[in-house]
């Protein structure tokens, strides 16, 4: 990956990971990702902002050579997660004069996760500044985007906000700026869903904290730089708001077709009522896309057959995911088929029990869904339509 100039004295020196397809062994990355790292030169001091995932350490070092970074005085470490901090041990070994600059909460995490010693650190508090000579870094703590120790850095003279995961997107692209790249908005929404959504309230507070800062550019540590920052700021404001849209997300699985008949019928009936329906067949789906739809869907309906008296394990997984991601979804229901009994409703209701969801009467049928079962699906679609009138 080449060094890319953002402006005089501010360069991108991170790495693109075109082929990575899974993050945390959990999150699909259909578009790859990037680990953005930035080199900022003042008249007196040079700062590296975040490092890269250890898998791309060589690319970072090659870029530092290309950038002719003879010395690095500070390494600003916004976040202890290893996709940004994992190359720190090698970077501080290569630049023995460099001091790690991080929040007070990040320091013990970094020491524990990376086995680093105490003397290389300088901790900063909310609002602290660092003079580089003609350039000033201001540190702003932004807890829970998405770990407790996270902070961002504002380069005052250039009005650039270095935001690490905040406003990021898993999108490998040679285009430096979001206005040049394609698909950034959707990738950022998907990223928000997967990483940030469980912390919606805290993210809202962090957005308010940034509201009075004049920002020309937001440079995250994943994906392209937001050269029109209002677009991503407005998107985040919408995503963290309480507003939901006229949409039903339907995670489902079907073993012998009965549940699928019910889901297909529900999709048709919702469509007839002017409601957007998004079915996701769980054994084949990309859960990142489902998560992105959960960002603003008013309703979720889980479709499942019965396996050993319980919902199908994939339906349990989907419910677990919904419970963990904590979407602002308001209504929920369950549809599916069983052979001789089971406790589908109890099991799924317990999993999502911590969410403030209103449960709409589930539709479970014995065996293949006959006409009376499909009429119950019609009634479910009617009730969802009535509920959605209140949005
Ligand atoms: Fe991109 Fe939370 O690390």
mmCIF file of C-alpha atoms and ligand atoms in Angstrom:
data_model
loop_
_atom_site.group_PDB
_atom_site.id
_atom_site.type_symbol
_atom_site.label_atom_id
_atom_site.label_comp_id
_atom_site.label_asym_id
_atom_site.label_seq_id
_atom_site.Cartn_x
_atom_site.Cartn_y
_atom_site.Cartn_z
ATOM 1 C CA UNK A 1 0.000 0.000 0.000
ATOM 2 C CA UNK A 2 1.280 3.434 -0.890
ATOM 3 C CA UNK A 3 1.659 6.421 1.385
ATOM 4 C CA UNK A 4 -1.139 8.863 0.580
ATOM 5 C CA UNK A 5 -1.034 12.563 1.235
ATOM 6 C CA UNK A 6 -4.071 14.093 2.917
ATOM 7 C CA UNK A 7 -2.458 17.511 3.070
ATOM 8 C CA UNK A 8 1.043 18.850 3.669
ATOM 9 C CA UNK A 9 2.382 17.097 6.729
ATOM 10 C CA UNK A 10 -0.578 14.766 7.154
ATOM 11 C CA UNK A 11 -0.287 11.387 5.454
ATOM 12 C CA UNK A 12 -2.070 8.038 5.512
ATOM 13 C CA UNK A 13 0.446 5.247 6.186
ATOM 14 C CA UNK A 14 -1.836 2.341 7.143
ATOM 15 C CA UNK A 15 -2.690 -0.859 5.306
ATOM 16 C CA UNK A 16 -5.531 -2.194 3.196
ATOM 17 C CA UNK A 17 -6.555 -5.789 3.886
ATOM 18 C CA UNK A 18 -8.253 -6.863 0.670
ATOM 19 C CA UNK A 19 -8.651 -10.530 1.501
ATOM 20 C CA UNK A 20 -9.757 -10.577 5.144
ATOM 21 C CA UNK A 21 -13.222 -12.061 5.291
ATOM 22 C CA UNK A 22 -13.930 -12.399 9.012
ATOM 23 C CA UNK A 23 -13.364 -10.172 12.035
ATOM 24 C CA UNK A 24 -13.313 -11.532 15.589
ATOM 25 C CA UNK A 25 -14.134 -14.896 13.952
ATOM 26 C CA UNK A 26 -17.676 -13.532 13.932
ATOM 27 C CA UNK A 27 -18.243 -10.562 11.642
ATOM 28 C CA UNK A 28 -18.217 -11.152 7.864
ATOM 29 C CA UNK A 29 -16.116 -8.697 5.860
ATOM 30 C CA UNK A 30 -17.404 -9.028 2.279
ATOM 31 C CA UNK A 31 -15.497 -5.891 1.244
ATOM 32 C CA UNK A 32 -12.306 -6.552 3.217
ATOM 33 C CA UNK A 33 -11.156 -3.753 5.499
ATOM 34 C CA UNK A 34 -8.331 -1.332 6.187
ATOM 35 C CA UNK A 35 -6.315 -0.431 9.267
ATOM 36 C CA UNK A 36 -5.678 3.257 8.841
ATOM 37 C CA UNK A 37 -2.690 4.856 10.430
ATOM 38 C CA UNK A 38 -1.720 8.496 10.012
ATOM 39 C CA UNK A 39 1.551 10.365 10.211
ATOM 40 C CA UNK A 40 1.301 14.001 11.327
ATOM 41 C CA UNK A 41 4.335 16.278 11.160
ATOM 42 C CA UNK A 42 4.669 19.401 13.271
ATOM 43 C CA UNK A 43 7.690 21.682 13.142
ATOM 44 C CA UNK A 44 9.136 19.972 16.209
ATOM 45 C CA UNK A 45 7.386 16.672 16.678
ATOM 46 C CA UNK A 46 6.121 13.810 14.520
ATOM 47 C CA UNK A 47 3.170 11.721 15.576
ATOM 48 C CA UNK A 48 1.909 8.363 14.378
ATOM 49 C CA UNK A 49 -1.828 8.016 14.932
ATOM 50 C CA UNK A 50 -2.745 4.379 15.567
ATOM 51 C CA UNK A 51 -0.884 1.392 14.160
ATOM 52 C CA UNK A 52 -2.261 -1.584 12.225
ATOM 53 C CA UNK A 53 -3.317 -5.169 12.730
ATOM 54 C CA UNK A 54 -0.223 -7.359 13.283
ATOM 55 C CA UNK A 55 -1.023 -9.212 10.039
ATOM 56 C CA UNK A 56 -0.257 -5.982 8.140
ATOM 57 C CA UNK A 57 2.708 -4.829 10.207
ATOM 58 C CA UNK A 58 5.107 -5.112 7.248
ATOM 59 C CA UNK A 59 2.924 -2.771 5.178
ATOM 60 C CA UNK A 60 3.026 -0.164 7.954
ATOM 61 C CA UNK A 61 6.806 -0.376 8.224
ATOM 62 C CA UNK A 62 7.203 -0.172 4.436
ATOM 63 C CA UNK A 63 5.053 2.959 4.448
ATOM 64 C CA UNK A 64 7.037 4.526 7.282
ATOM 65 C CA UNK A 65 10.201 3.964 5.219
ATOM 66 C CA UNK A 66 8.516 5.434 2.127
ATOM 67 C CA UNK A 67 7.345 8.394 4.236
ATOM 68 C CA UNK A 68 10.936 8.874 5.400
ATOM 69 C CA UNK A 69 9.827 8.814 9.028
ATOM 70 C CA UNK A 70 13.284 8.983 10.588
ATOM 71 C CA UNK A 71 11.824 9.621 14.025
ATOM 72 C CA UNK A 72 8.460 9.304 15.687
ATOM 73 C CA UNK A 73 8.000 11.220 18.916
ATOM 74 C CA UNK A 74 4.515 10.064 19.854
ATOM 75 C CA UNK A 75 2.209 7.225 18.932
ATOM 76 C CA UNK A 76 -1.360 8.224 19.660
ATOM 77 C CA UNK A 77 -3.264 5.066 20.525
ATOM 78 C CA UNK A 78 -6.982 5.711 20.514
ATOM 79 C CA UNK A 79 -8.124 2.209 21.256
ATOM 80 C CA UNK A 80 -6.516 -0.902 22.706
ATOM 81 C CA UNK A 81 -8.078 -3.428 20.335
ATOM 82 C CA UNK A 82 -5.336 -5.204 18.461
ATOM 83 C CA UNK A 83 -6.405 -4.291 14.922
ATOM 84 C CA UNK A 84 -5.064 -0.805 15.781
ATOM 85 C CA UNK A 85 -2.673 -1.436 18.636
ATOM 86 C CA UNK A 86 -1.319 -4.875 17.734
ATOM 87 C CA UNK A 87 1.789 -3.536 15.998
ATOM 88 C CA UNK A 88 2.716 -1.233 18.885
ATOM 89 C CA UNK A 89 5.385 -3.534 20.378
ATOM 90 C CA UNK A 90 7.303 -3.590 17.090
ATOM 91 C CA UNK A 91 6.803 0.127 16.425
ATOM 92 C CA UNK A 92 8.102 1.203 19.848
ATOM 93 C CA UNK A 93 11.032 -1.182 19.398
ATOM 94 C CA UNK A 94 11.836 0.386 16.019
ATOM 95 C CA UNK A 95 11.378 3.935 17.350
ATOM 96 C CA UNK A 96 12.866 3.846 20.856
ATOM 97 C CA UNK A 97 12.308 7.573 21.390
ATOM 98 C CA UNK A 98 8.539 7.252 20.818
ATOM 99 C CA UNK A 99 6.053 7.703 23.650
ATOM 100 C CA UNK A 100 2.640 6.030 23.555
ATOM 101 C CA UNK A 101 -0.109 8.606 24.121
ATOM 102 C CA UNK A 102 -3.420 7.159 25.277
ATOM 103 C CA UNK A 103 -6.290 7.609 27.699
ATOM 104 C CA UNK A 104 -5.918 6.624 31.330
ATOM 105 C CA UNK A 105 -8.232 3.678 30.759
ATOM 106 C CA UNK A 106 -6.327 2.508 27.685
ATOM 107 C CA UNK A 107 -2.945 2.256 29.376
ATOM 108 C CA UNK A 108 -3.632 -0.763 31.637
ATOM 109 C CA UNK A 109 -5.545 -2.453 28.809
ATOM 110 C CA UNK A 110 -2.612 -1.988 26.422
ATOM 111 C CA UNK A 111 -0.152 -3.216 29.052
ATOM 112 C CA UNK A 112 -2.250 -6.329 29.641
ATOM 113 C CA UNK A 113 -3.132 -7.091 26.034
ATOM 114 C CA UNK A 114 0.309 -6.412 24.543
ATOM 115 C CA UNK A 115 2.604 -7.074 27.504
ATOM 116 C CA UNK A 116 3.977 -3.512 27.384
ATOM 117 C CA UNK A 117 5.905 -1.875 30.176
ATOM 118 C CA UNK A 118 4.896 1.232 32.050
ATOM 119 C CA UNK A 119 7.701 3.628 31.062
ATOM 120 C CA UNK A 120 6.715 4.076 27.414
ATOM 121 C CA UNK A 121 3.340 5.677 28.194
ATOM 122 C CA UNK A 122 1.955 9.178 28.582
ATOM 123 C CA UNK A 123 -1.724 9.312 29.505
ATOM 124 C CA UNK A 124 -3.949 12.204 28.510
ATOM 125 C CA UNK A 125 -7.276 13.404 29.881
ATOM 126 C CA UNK A 126 -10.298 14.766 28.080
ATOM 127 C CA UNK A 127 -9.401 18.127 26.475
ATOM 128 C CA UNK A 128 -5.631 17.813 26.914
ATOM 129 C CA UNK A 129 -3.508 19.153 24.059
ATOM 130 C CA UNK A 130 -0.135 18.293 22.590
ATOM 131 C CA UNK A 131 1.905 20.929 20.777
ATOM 132 C CA UNK A 132 3.791 19.557 17.773
ATOM 133 C CA UNK A 133 5.108 22.961 16.655
ATOM 134 C CA UNK A 134 2.588 24.800 14.507
ATOM 135 C CA UNK A 135 0.144 21.947 14.938
ATOM 136 C CA UNK A 136 -1.883 21.026 17.983
ATOM 137 C CA UNK A 137 -3.546 17.752 18.860
ATOM 138 C CA UNK A 138 -6.544 17.880 21.184
ATOM 139 C CA UNK A 139 -7.634 14.631 22.783
ATOM 140 C CA UNK A 140 -11.318 13.981 23.355
ATOM 141 C CA UNK A 141 -12.427 10.970 25.335
ATOM 142 C CA UNK A 142 -15.291 9.126 23.654
ATOM 143 C CA UNK A 143 -16.046 6.150 25.892
ATOM 144 C CA UNK A 144 -17.759 3.103 24.441
ATOM 145 C CA UNK A 145 -17.096 3.617 20.765
ATOM 146 C CA UNK A 146 -16.870 0.707 21.277
ATOM 147 C CA UNK A 147 -14.641 -0.100 24.258
ATOM 148 C CA UNK A 148 -14.504 1.841 27.536
ATOM 149 C CA UNK A 149 -11.082 3.401 26.852
ATOM 150 C CA UNK A 150 -11.713 4.894 23.407
ATOM 151 C CA UNK A 151 -10.802 8.471 22.522
ATOM 152 C CA UNK A 152 -10.471 10.570 19.358
ATOM 153 C CA UNK A 153 -7.970 13.272 18.384
ATOM 154 C CA UNK A 154 -8.702 16.652 16.834
ATOM 155 C CA UNK A 155 -5.962 18.306 14.808
ATOM 156 C CA UNK A 156 -6.919 21.881 15.557
ATOM 157 C CA UNK A 157 -5.207 23.859 12.790
ATOM 158 C CA UNK A 158 -6.371 21.507 10.013
ATOM 159 C CA UNK A 159 -9.741 20.695 11.607
ATOM 160 C CA UNK A 160 -9.244 16.970 11.075
ATOM 161 C CA UNK A 161 -10.845 14.552 13.522
ATOM 162 C CA UNK A 162 -8.994 11.240 13.830
ATOM 163 C CA UNK A 163 -11.733 8.992 15.101
ATOM 164 C CA UNK A 164 -10.414 5.387 15.120
ATOM 165 C CA UNK A 165 -13.413 2.980 15.020
ATOM 166 C CA UNK A 166 -15.946 5.819 15.428
ATOM 167 C CA UNK A 167 -17.405 6.600 11.940
ATOM 168 C CA UNK A 168 -15.388 3.746 10.423
ATOM 169 C CA UNK A 169 -16.332 1.184 7.801
ATOM 170 C CA UNK A 170 -14.994 -2.223 6.861
ATOM 171 C CA UNK A 171 -14.248 -1.300 3.271
ATOM 172 C CA UNK A 172 -11.031 -1.978 1.401
ATOM 173 C CA UNK A 173 -10.578 0.789 -1.167
ATOM 174 C CA UNK A 174 -7.701 2.616 -2.795
ATOM 175 C CA UNK A 175 -9.851 5.746 -2.834
ATOM 176 C CA UNK A 176 -8.667 7.846 0.064
ATOM 177 C CA UNK A 177 -11.826 9.925 0.371
ATOM 178 C CA UNK A 178 -15.397 8.740 0.901
ATOM 179 C CA UNK A 179 -16.613 11.044 -1.862
ATOM 180 C CA UNK A 180 -14.451 9.084 -4.340
ATOM 181 C CA UNK A 181 -15.257 5.586 -3.072
ATOM 182 C CA UNK A 182 -18.489 3.688 -3.612
ATOM 183 C CA UNK A 183 -20.632 2.066 -0.953
ATOM 184 C CA UNK A 184 -19.176 3.924 2.029
ATOM 185 C CA UNK A 185 -22.539 4.893 3.552
ATOM 186 C CA UNK A 186 -23.811 1.324 3.550
ATOM 187 C CA UNK A 187 -20.493 -0.062 4.824
ATOM 188 C CA UNK A 188 -20.539 2.516 7.617
ATOM 189 C CA UNK A 189 -24.121 1.599 8.544
ATOM 190 C CA UNK A 190 -23.226 -2.061 8.623
ATOM 191 C CA UNK A 191 -20.161 -1.281 10.738
ATOM 192 C CA UNK A 192 -22.269 0.820 13.118
ATOM 193 C CA UNK A 193 -24.705 -2.100 13.428
ATOM 194 C CA UNK A 194 -22.032 -4.657 14.179
ATOM 195 C CA UNK A 195 -19.834 -2.620 16.493
ATOM 196 C CA UNK A 196 -21.546 0.491 17.802
ATOM 197 C CA UNK A 197 -25.277 -0.247 18.028
ATOM 198 C CA UNK A 198 -25.136 -1.907 21.473
ATOM 199 C CA UNK A 199 -23.820 1.442 22.806
ATOM 200 C CA UNK A 200 -26.361 3.719 21.129
ATOM 201 C CA UNK A 201 -26.871 5.938 24.187
ATOM 202 C CA UNK A 202 -23.164 6.472 24.785
ATOM 203 C CA UNK A 203 -22.593 7.151 21.101
ATOM 204 C CA UNK A 204 -25.297 9.778 21.162
ATOM 205 C CA UNK A 205 -23.547 11.487 24.074
ATOM 206 C CA UNK A 206 -20.246 11.373 22.196
ATOM 207 C CA UNK A 207 -21.892 12.913 19.123
ATOM 208 C CA UNK A 208 -23.174 15.738 21.327
ATOM 209 C CA UNK A 209 -19.659 16.197 22.645
ATOM 210 C CA UNK A 210 -18.381 16.713 19.093
ATOM 211 C CA UNK A 211 -21.220 19.020 18.092
ATOM 212 C CA UNK A 212 -19.386 22.298 18.761
ATOM 213 C CA UNK A 213 -16.190 21.323 16.995
ATOM 214 C CA UNK A 214 -15.647 22.568 13.457
ATOM 215 C CA UNK A 215 -14.650 19.506 11.461
ATOM 216 C CA UNK A 216 -13.393 19.590 7.879
ATOM 217 C CA UNK A 217 -12.550 15.920 7.678
ATOM 218 C CA UNK A 218 -13.089 12.770 9.715
ATOM 219 C CA UNK A 219 -10.253 10.276 9.365
ATOM 220 C CA UNK A 220 -11.305 6.934 10.888
ATOM 221 C CA UNK A 221 -9.067 3.899 11.307
ATOM 222 C CA UNK A 222 -11.191 1.692 9.033
ATOM 223 C CA UNK A 223 -12.380 2.658 5.550
ATOM 224 C CA UNK A 224 -12.183 5.907 3.588
ATOM 225 C CA UNK A 225 -11.805 9.384 5.089
ATOM 226 C CA UNK A 226 -15.017 11.386 5.342
ATOM 227 C CA UNK A 227 -14.228 14.517 3.353
ATOM 228 C CA UNK A 228 -17.864 15.631 3.713
ATOM 229 C CA UNK A 229 -18.167 14.963 7.431
ATOM 230 C CA UNK A 230 -21.752 16.186 7.769
ATOM 231 C CA UNK A 231 -22.926 13.144 5.765
ATOM 232 C CA UNK A 232 -21.595 10.617 8.249
ATOM 233 C CA UNK A 233 -22.430 12.815 11.261
ATOM 234 C CA UNK A 234 -26.030 13.110 10.068
ATOM 235 C CA UNK A 235 -26.162 9.370 9.422
ATOM 236 C CA UNK A 236 -24.948 8.622 12.940
ATOM 237 C CA UNK A 237 -27.431 11.098 14.425
ATOM 238 C CA UNK A 238 -30.211 9.257 12.598
ATOM 239 C CA UNK A 239 -29.000 5.808 13.579
ATOM 240 C CA UNK A 240 -28.718 6.644 17.277
ATOM 241 C CA UNK A 241 -32.068 8.450 17.339
ATOM 242 C CA UNK A 242 -35.242 6.643 18.420
ATOM 243 C CA UNK A 243 -36.675 6.823 14.880
ATOM 244 C CA UNK A 244 -37.539 3.494 13.234
ATOM 245 C CA UNK A 245 -38.822 2.846 9.727
ATOM 246 C CA UNK A 246 -41.678 0.845 8.245
ATOM 247 C CA UNK A 247 -39.632 -2.340 7.886
ATOM 248 C CA UNK A 248 -39.777 -5.914 9.173
ATOM 249 C CA UNK A 249 -36.605 -7.984 9.446
ATOM 250 C CA UNK A 250 -37.289 -11.727 9.286
ATOM 251 C CA UNK A 251 -34.386 -13.956 10.337
ATOM 252 C CA UNK A 252 -35.555 -17.490 9.615
ATOM 253 C CA UNK A 253 -34.589 -21.051 8.950
ATOM 254 C CA UNK A 254 -36.620 -23.898 7.500
ATOM 255 C CA UNK A 255 -35.740 -27.598 7.441
ATOM 256 C CA UNK A 256 -38.502 -29.112 5.297
ATOM 257 C CA UNK A 257 -40.187 -26.030 3.875
ATOM 258 C CA UNK A 258 -43.115 -25.425 6.238
ATOM 259 C CA UNK A 259 -41.592 -22.398 7.985
ATOM 260 C CA UNK A 260 -40.437 -21.070 4.627
ATOM 261 C CA UNK A 261 -44.014 -21.172 3.304
ATOM 262 C CA UNK A 262 -45.074 -19.096 6.300
ATOM 263 C CA UNK A 263 -42.219 -16.628 5.818
ATOM 264 C CA UNK A 264 -42.924 -16.279 2.096
ATOM 265 C CA UNK A 265 -46.581 -15.658 2.859
ATOM 266 C CA UNK A 266 -45.736 -13.073 5.499
ATOM 267 C CA UNK A 267 -43.362 -11.289 3.104
ATOM 268 C CA UNK A 268 -46.131 -11.136 0.477
ATOM 269 C CA UNK A 269 -48.731 -9.891 2.938
ATOM 270 C CA UNK A 270 -46.411 -7.232 4.374
ATOM 271 C CA UNK A 271 -45.617 -6.109 0.847
ATOM 272 C CA UNK A 272 -49.352 -5.812 0.076
ATOM 273 C CA UNK A 273 -49.644 -3.564 3.114
ATOM 274 C CA UNK A 274 -46.821 -1.284 1.974
ATOM 275 C CA UNK A 275 -44.306 -2.574 4.522
ATOM 276 C CA UNK A 276 -40.709 -3.319 3.584
ATOM 277 C CA UNK A 277 -39.892 -6.941 4.395
ATOM 278 C CA UNK A 278 -36.322 -8.267 4.652
ATOM 279 C CA UNK A 279 -36.150 -12.068 5.041
ATOM 280 C CA UNK A 280 -32.760 -13.560 5.921
ATOM 281 C CA UNK A 281 -32.397 -17.338 5.534
ATOM 282 C CA UNK A 282 -30.033 -17.932 8.422
ATOM 283 C CA UNK A 283 -28.110 -20.913 7.081
ATOM 284 C CA UNK A 284 -26.986 -18.873 4.067
ATOM 285 C CA UNK A 285 -27.227 -15.253 5.082
ATOM 286 C CA UNK A 286 -24.617 -12.598 5.728
ATOM 287 C CA UNK A 287 -25.392 -11.595 9.315
ATOM 288 C CA UNK A 288 -23.757 -8.213 8.740
ATOM 289 C CA UNK A 289 -26.492 -7.315 6.250
ATOM 290 C CA UNK A 290 -29.139 -8.453 8.717
ATOM 291 C CA UNK A 291 -27.520 -6.346 11.427
ATOM 292 C CA UNK A 292 -27.544 -3.300 9.121
ATOM 293 C CA UNK A 293 -31.278 -3.747 8.590
ATOM 294 C CA UNK A 294 -31.811 -3.982 12.339
ATOM 295 C CA UNK A 295 -30.394 -0.459 12.754
ATOM 296 C CA UNK A 296 -33.765 1.087 11.912
ATOM 297 C CA UNK A 297 -36.349 -1.699 11.454
ATOM 298 C CA UNK A 298 -39.536 -1.250 13.480
ATOM 299 C CA UNK A 299 -40.199 -4.980 13.778
ATOM 300 C CA UNK A 300 -38.368 -8.287 13.838
ATOM 301 C CA UNK A 301 -40.117 -11.630 13.237
ATOM 302 C CA UNK A 302 -38.105 -14.797 13.827
ATOM 303 C CA UNK A 303 -39.126 -17.830 11.767
ATOM 304 C CA UNK A 304 -38.147 -21.261 13.019
ATOM 305 C CA UNK A 305 -39.002 -24.946 12.924
ATOM 306 C CA UNK A 306 -38.742 -27.009 16.115
ATOM 307 C CA UNK A 307 -35.665 -29.125 16.846
ATOM 308 C CA UNK A 308 -35.569 -31.310 19.940
ATOM 309 C CA UNK A 309 -38.362 -29.260 21.543
ATOM 310 C CA UNK A 310 -36.572 -25.971 20.938
ATOM 311 C CA UNK A 311 -36.211 -23.414 18.179
ATOM 312 C CA UNK A 312 -33.649 -24.346 15.536
ATOM 313 C CA UNK A 313 -30.126 -23.495 16.811
ATOM 314 C CA UNK A 314 -29.763 -20.889 14.048
ATOM 315 C CA UNK A 315 -32.911 -19.161 15.293
ATOM 316 C CA UNK A 316 -31.461 -19.201 18.810
ATOM 317 C CA UNK A 317 -28.309 -17.662 17.328
ATOM 318 C CA UNK A 318 -30.337 -14.940 15.588
ATOM 319 C CA UNK A 319 -32.213 -14.129 18.797
ATOM 320 C CA UNK A 320 -28.918 -14.049 20.703
ATOM 321 C CA UNK A 321 -27.511 -11.668 18.105
ATOM 322 C CA UNK A 322 -30.538 -9.386 18.375
ATOM 323 C CA UNK A 323 -30.247 -9.385 22.167
ATOM 324 C CA UNK A 324 -26.535 -8.539 21.960
ATOM 325 C CA UNK A 325 -26.844 -5.817 19.308
ATOM 326 C CA UNK A 326 -29.728 -4.105 21.157
ATOM 327 C CA UNK A 327 -31.429 -2.542 18.122
ATOM 328 C CA UNK A 328 -34.118 0.089 18.657
ATOM 329 C CA UNK A 329 -36.680 -2.282 17.137
ATOM 330 C CA UNK A 330 -40.059 -1.852 18.860
ATOM 331 C CA UNK A 331 -42.093 -4.948 17.957
ATOM 332 C CA UNK A 332 -41.319 -8.648 17.684
ATOM 333 C CA UNK A 333 -43.037 -11.879 16.839
ATOM 334 C CA UNK A 334 -42.303 -15.509 16.084
ATOM 335 C CA UNK A 335 -43.624 -17.772 13.360
ATOM 336 C CA UNK A 336 -42.870 -21.401 12.609
ATOM 337 C CA UNK A 337 -43.845 -25.005 12.471
ATOM 338 C CA UNK A 338 -43.597 -27.874 14.932
ATOM 339 C CA UNK A 339 -44.236 -31.628 14.837
ATOM 340 C CA UNK A 340 -45.421 -32.615 18.287
ATOM 341 C CA UNK A 341 -44.764 -29.760 20.705
ATOM 342 C CA UNK A 342 -41.911 -27.676 22.038
ATOM 343 C CA UNK A 343 -41.047 -24.458 23.824
ATOM 344 C CA UNK A 344 -40.045 -22.163 20.979
ATOM 345 C CA UNK A 345 -41.845 -19.106 22.308
ATOM 346 C CA UNK A 346 -40.497 -19.462 25.851
ATOM 347 C CA UNK A 347 -36.912 -20.017 24.685
ATOM 348 C CA UNK A 348 -36.789 -17.116 22.206
ATOM 349 C CA UNK A 349 -38.692 -14.771 24.526
ATOM 350 C CA UNK A 350 -36.197 -15.459 27.301
ATOM 351 C CA UNK A 351 -33.239 -14.689 25.029
ATOM 352 C CA UNK A 352 -34.585 -11.288 23.953
ATOM 353 C CA UNK A 353 -36.272 -10.659 27.302
ATOM 354 C CA UNK A 354 -33.925 -7.805 28.197
ATOM 355 C CA UNK A 355 -35.020 -5.693 25.223
ATOM 356 C CA UNK A 356 -37.978 -3.305 25.437
ATOM 357 C CA UNK A 357 -39.862 -5.143 22.679
ATOM 358 C CA UNK A 358 -43.615 -5.475 22.421
ATOM 359 C CA UNK A 359 -44.387 -9.094 21.517
ATOM 360 C CA UNK A 360 -47.077 -9.539 18.876
ATOM 361 C CA UNK A 361 -48.998 -12.845 19.113
ATOM 362 C CA UNK A 362 -46.765 -15.543 17.531
ATOM 363 C CA UNK A 363 -48.045 -17.960 14.882
ATOM 364 C CA UNK A 364 -46.875 -21.531 15.443
ATOM 365 C CA UNK A 365 -48.529 -24.305 13.449
ATOM 366 C CA UNK A 366 -48.442 -28.077 13.570
ATOM 367 C CA UNK A 367 -46.871 -29.415 10.413
ATOM 368 C CA UNK A 368 -47.451 -27.843 7.023
ATOM 369 C CA UNK A 369 -49.218 -24.441 7.131
ATOM 370 C CA UNK A 370 -52.718 -24.953 5.758
ATOM 371 C CA UNK A 371 -55.188 -22.230 4.875
ATOM 372 C CA UNK A 372 -56.142 -21.454 8.474
ATOM 373 C CA UNK A 373 -52.472 -21.024 9.364
ATOM 374 C CA UNK A 374 -51.948 -18.628 6.463
ATOM 375 C CA UNK A 375 -54.973 -16.654 7.657
ATOM 376 C CA UNK A 376 -53.229 -16.280 11.012
ATOM 377 C CA UNK A 377 -50.211 -14.931 9.117
ATOM 378 C CA UNK A 378 -52.577 -12.451 7.402
ATOM 379 C CA UNK A 379 -53.746 -11.359 10.842
ATOM 380 C CA UNK A 380 -50.148 -10.974 11.982
ATOM 381 C CA UNK A 381 -49.438 -8.759 8.955
ATOM 382 C CA UNK A 382 -52.553 -6.722 9.808
ATOM 383 C CA UNK A 383 -51.386 -6.235 13.366
ATOM 384 C CA UNK A 384 -47.876 -5.230 12.279
ATOM 385 C CA UNK A 385 -49.417 -2.713 9.855
ATOM 386 C CA UNK A 386 -51.525 -1.273 12.692
ATOM 387 C CA UNK A 387 -48.502 -1.024 14.973
ATOM 388 C CA UNK A 388 -46.485 0.672 12.235
ATOM 389 C CA UNK A 389 -49.138 3.383 11.901
ATOM 390 C CA UNK A 390 -47.881 4.642 15.263
ATOM 391 C CA UNK A 391 -44.301 5.176 14.046
HETATM 392 FE FE1 LIG B 1 -11.165 -1.487 14.810
HETATM 393 FE FE2 LIG B 1 -12.412 -1.907 17.905
HETATM 394 O O1 LIG B 1 -11.131 -2.018 16.607
#
